[in-house]
Short mmCIF file of C-alpha atoms in Angstrom, two decimals:
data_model
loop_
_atom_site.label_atom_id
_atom_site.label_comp_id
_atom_site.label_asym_id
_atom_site.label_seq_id
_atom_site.Cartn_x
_atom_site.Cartn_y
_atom_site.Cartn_z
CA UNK A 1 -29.86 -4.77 25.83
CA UNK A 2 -33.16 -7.25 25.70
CA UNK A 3 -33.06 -10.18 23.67
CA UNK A 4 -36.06 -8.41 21.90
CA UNK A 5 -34.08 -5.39 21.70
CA UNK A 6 -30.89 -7.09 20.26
CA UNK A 7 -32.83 -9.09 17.56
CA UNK A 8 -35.05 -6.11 16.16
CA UNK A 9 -32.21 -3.68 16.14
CA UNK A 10 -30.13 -6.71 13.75
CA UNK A 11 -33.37 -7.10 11.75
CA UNK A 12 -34.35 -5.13 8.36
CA UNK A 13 -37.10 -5.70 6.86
CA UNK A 14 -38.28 -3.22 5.21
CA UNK A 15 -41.33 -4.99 3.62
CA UNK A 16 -43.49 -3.68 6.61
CA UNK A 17 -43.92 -6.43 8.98
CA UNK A 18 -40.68 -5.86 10.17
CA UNK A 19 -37.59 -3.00 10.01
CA UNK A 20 -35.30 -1.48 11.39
CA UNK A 21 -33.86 2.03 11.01
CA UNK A 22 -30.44 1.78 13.12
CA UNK A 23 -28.12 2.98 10.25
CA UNK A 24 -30.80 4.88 7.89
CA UNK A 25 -33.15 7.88 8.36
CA UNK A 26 -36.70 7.19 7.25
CA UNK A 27 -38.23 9.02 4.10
CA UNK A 28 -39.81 12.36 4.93
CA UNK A 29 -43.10 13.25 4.38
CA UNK A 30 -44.58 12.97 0.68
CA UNK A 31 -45.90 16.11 -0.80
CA UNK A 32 -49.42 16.67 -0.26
CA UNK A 33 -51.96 16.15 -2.75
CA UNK A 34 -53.52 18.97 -5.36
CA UNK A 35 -56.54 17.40 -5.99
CA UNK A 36 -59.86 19.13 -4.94
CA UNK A 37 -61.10 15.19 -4.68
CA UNK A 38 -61.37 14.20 -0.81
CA UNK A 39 -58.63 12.97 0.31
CA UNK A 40 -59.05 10.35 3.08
CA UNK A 41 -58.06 10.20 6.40
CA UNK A 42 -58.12 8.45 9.48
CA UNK A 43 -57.69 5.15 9.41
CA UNK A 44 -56.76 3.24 6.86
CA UNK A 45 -59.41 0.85 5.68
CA UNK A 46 -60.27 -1.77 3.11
CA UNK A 47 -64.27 -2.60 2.96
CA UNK A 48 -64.41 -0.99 6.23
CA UNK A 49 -61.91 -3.58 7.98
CA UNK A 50 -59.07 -1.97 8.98
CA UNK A 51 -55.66 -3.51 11.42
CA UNK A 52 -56.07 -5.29 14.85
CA UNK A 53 -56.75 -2.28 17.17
CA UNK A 54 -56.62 -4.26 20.37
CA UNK A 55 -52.35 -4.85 19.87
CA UNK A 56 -50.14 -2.08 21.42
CA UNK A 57 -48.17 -1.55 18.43
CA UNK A 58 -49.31 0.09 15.00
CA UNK A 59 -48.35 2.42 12.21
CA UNK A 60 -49.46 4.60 9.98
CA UNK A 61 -47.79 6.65 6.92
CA UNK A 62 -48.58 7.62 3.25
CA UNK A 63 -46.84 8.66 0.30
CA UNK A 64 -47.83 10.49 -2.81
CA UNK A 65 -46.65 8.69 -6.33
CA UNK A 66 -46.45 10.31 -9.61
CA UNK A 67 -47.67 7.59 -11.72
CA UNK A 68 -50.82 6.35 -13.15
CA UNK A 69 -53.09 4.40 -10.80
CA UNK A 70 -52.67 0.91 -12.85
CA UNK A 71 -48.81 1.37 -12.15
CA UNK A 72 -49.13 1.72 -8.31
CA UNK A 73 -51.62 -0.85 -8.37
CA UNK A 74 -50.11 -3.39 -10.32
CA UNK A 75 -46.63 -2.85 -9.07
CA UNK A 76 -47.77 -3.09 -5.85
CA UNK A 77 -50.05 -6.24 -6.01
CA UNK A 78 -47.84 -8.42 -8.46
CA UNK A 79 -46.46 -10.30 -5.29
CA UNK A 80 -43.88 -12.40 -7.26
CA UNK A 81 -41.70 -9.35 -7.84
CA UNK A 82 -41.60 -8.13 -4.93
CA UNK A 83 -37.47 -9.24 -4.59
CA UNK A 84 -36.90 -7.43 -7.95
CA UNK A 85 -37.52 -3.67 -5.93
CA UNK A 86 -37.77 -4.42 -2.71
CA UNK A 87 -34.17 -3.90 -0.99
CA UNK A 88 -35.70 -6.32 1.94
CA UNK A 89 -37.70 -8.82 0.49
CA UNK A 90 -35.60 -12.35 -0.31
CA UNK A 91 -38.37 -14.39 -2.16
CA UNK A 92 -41.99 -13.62 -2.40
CA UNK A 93 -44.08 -16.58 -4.05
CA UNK A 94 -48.69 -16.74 -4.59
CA UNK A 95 -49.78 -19.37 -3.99
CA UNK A 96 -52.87 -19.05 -6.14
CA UNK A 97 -52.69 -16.96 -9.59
CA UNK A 98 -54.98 -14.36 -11.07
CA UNK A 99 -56.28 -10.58 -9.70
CA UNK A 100 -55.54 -11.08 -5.54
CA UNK A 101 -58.67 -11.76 -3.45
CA UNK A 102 -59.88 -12.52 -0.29
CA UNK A 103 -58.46 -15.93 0.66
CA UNK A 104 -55.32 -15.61 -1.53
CA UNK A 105 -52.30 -16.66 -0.05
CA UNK A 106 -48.72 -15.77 -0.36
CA UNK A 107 -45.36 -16.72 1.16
CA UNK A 108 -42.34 -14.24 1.40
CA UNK A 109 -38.82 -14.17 2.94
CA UNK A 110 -36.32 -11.88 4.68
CA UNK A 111 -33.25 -12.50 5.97
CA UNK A 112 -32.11 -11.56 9.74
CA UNK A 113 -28.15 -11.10 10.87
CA UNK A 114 -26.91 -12.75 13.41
CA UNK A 115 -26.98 -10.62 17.18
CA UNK A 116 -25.32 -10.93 20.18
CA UNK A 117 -28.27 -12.65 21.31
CA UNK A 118 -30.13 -14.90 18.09
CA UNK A 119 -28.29 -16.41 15.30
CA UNK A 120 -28.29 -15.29 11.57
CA UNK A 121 -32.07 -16.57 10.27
CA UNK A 122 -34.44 -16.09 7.79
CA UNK A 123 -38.07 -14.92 8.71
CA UNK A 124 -41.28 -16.54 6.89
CA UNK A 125 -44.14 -14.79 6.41
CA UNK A 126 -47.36 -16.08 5.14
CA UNK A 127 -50.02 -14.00 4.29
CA UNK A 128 -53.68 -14.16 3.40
CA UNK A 129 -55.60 -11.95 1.61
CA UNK A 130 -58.68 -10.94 3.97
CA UNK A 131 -60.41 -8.07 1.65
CA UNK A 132 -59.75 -6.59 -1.95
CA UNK A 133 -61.53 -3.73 -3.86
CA UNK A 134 -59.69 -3.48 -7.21
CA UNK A 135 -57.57 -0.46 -7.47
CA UNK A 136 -58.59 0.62 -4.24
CA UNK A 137 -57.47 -1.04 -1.15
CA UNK A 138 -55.98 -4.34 -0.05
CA UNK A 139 -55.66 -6.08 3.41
CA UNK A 140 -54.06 -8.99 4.42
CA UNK A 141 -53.30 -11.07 7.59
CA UNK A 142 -49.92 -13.67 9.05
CA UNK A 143 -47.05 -14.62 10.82
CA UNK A 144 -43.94 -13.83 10.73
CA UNK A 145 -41.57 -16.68 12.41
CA UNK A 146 -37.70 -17.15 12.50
CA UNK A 147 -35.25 -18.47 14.54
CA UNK A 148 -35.28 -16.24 17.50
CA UNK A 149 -37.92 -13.83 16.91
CA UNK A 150 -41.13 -13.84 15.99
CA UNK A 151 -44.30 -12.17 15.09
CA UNK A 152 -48.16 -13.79 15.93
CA UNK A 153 -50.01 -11.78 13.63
CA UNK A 154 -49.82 -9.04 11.24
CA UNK A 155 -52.53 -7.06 9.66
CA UNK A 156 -51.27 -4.70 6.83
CA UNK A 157 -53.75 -2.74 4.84
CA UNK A 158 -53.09 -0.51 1.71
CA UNK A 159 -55.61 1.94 -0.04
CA UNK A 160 -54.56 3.69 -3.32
CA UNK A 161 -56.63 6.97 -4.12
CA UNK A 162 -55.84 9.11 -7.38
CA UNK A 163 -55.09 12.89 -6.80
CA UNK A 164 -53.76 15.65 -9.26
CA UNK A 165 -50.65 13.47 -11.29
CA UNK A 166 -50.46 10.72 -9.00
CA UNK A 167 -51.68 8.63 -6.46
CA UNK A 168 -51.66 8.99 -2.71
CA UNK A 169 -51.12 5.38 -1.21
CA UNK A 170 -51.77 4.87 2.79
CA UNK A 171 -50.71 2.03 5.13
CA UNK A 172 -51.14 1.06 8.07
CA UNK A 173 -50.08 -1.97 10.13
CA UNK A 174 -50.32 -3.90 13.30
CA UNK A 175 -48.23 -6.69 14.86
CA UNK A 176 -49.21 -8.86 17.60
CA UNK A 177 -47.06 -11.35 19.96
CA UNK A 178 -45.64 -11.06 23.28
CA UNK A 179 -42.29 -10.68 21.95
CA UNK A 180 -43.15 -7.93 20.65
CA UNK A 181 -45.34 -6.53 23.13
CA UNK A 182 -43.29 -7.22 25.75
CA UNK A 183 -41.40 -3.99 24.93
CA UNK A 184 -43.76 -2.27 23.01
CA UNK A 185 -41.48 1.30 22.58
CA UNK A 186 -38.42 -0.35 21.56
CA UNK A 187 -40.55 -2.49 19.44
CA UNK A 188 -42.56 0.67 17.34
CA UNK A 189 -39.11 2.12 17.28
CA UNK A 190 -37.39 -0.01 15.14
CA UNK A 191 -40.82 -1.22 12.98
CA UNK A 192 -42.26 1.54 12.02
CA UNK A 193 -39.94 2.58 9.55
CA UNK A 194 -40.79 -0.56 7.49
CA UNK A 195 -43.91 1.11 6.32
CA UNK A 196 -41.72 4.18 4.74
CA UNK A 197 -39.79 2.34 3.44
CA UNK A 198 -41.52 0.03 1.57
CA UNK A 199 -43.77 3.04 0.40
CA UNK A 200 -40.07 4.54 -1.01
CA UNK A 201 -39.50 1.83 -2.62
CA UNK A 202 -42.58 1.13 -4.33
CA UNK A 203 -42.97 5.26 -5.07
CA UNK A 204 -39.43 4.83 -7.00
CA UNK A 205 -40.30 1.74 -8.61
CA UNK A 206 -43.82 2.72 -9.88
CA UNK A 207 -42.82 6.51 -11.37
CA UNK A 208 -39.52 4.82 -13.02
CA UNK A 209 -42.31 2.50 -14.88
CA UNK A 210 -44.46 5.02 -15.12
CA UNK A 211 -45.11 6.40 -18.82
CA UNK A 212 -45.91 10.08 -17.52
CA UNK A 213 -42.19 10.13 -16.08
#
């Protein structure tokens, strides 16, 4: 097993940078939306920005949510509390306060077992805000770095469009670094699950808040 191999398969987090599925099944598809609205599809964009297309690795998912729009959206975007329902996520702390926009910052944790190969560390993640439409979309931009693995960039954007009782919320992410691309299969193997299930968690968070539920 690669040192890359051996650290990612350790690693869970399930925030989206990073995950790993090694013991857990990813969520199945959501439901597909009732509304006679279009739905998008395609890429996933935020003022027509969307990930870094030149890296090998990307992913791309969507759930649907059955709460009001302001839940999602406010769930979602209220970055200091992201520990309280996300199963991955250590600390999460803005830097700035107020509505998220471009040129916000934020700084966010995960811890990472020890392998065979890297000892137990703790990843750090800073992220800036690169575009914002409120109650639409969101993209942001940074590293990941920890002892023994490490991501150059990622570029993670989120759009958030009402349908019949709910909201359907796409992702999709890139990661860059020649860690990672070094071993690009095993890499989208084990980090492309971080996408569903950070939209599970945010689904069951946002209907159990909800006021329809």
């Amino acid at each position: 097993m690669t040192r890359t191999r051996s650290a990612l398969t350790a690693l869970a987090l399930g925030t989206g940078l990073l995950a790993v599925a090694a013991c857990q099944s990813a969520p199945t598809g959501a439901p597909a939306p009732t509304s006679t609205a279009a739905v998008p599809t395609g890429a996933v964009t935020c003022g027509g920005n969307g990930i870094n297309t030149a890296t090998k690795l990307s992913h791309r998912t969507e759930t649907r949510i059955n709460a009001p729009l302001s839940t999602v959206w406010e769930t979602q975007t209220s970055i200091d509390g992201w520990p309280s329902w996300q199963k991955a996520v250590a600390t999460a702390k803005r830097a700035d306060s107020g509505a998220l926009r471009p040129g916000s910052k934020f700084e966010w944790t995960s811890p990472a077992p020890a392998t065979a190969t890297t000892p137990a560390t703790t990843l750090n993640i800073t992220s800036t805000v690169l575009d914002v439409k409120e109650r639409e979309c969101v993209r942001w931009r940074g590293p990941a770095i920890g002892q023994g693995l490490s991501i150059d960039e990622g570029v993670h954007v989120w759009t958030f469009t009402e349908v019949d009782g709910g909201v359907l919320v796409r992702t999709e992410e890139s990661w860059a670094g020649p860690q990672l691309e070094a071993d690009p299969a095993t890499s989208i193997t084990y980090l492309a699950p971080g996408l569903d299930f950070w939209l599970a968690d945010l689904k069951a968070t946002a209907e159990a808040r909800s006021p329809q539920k």
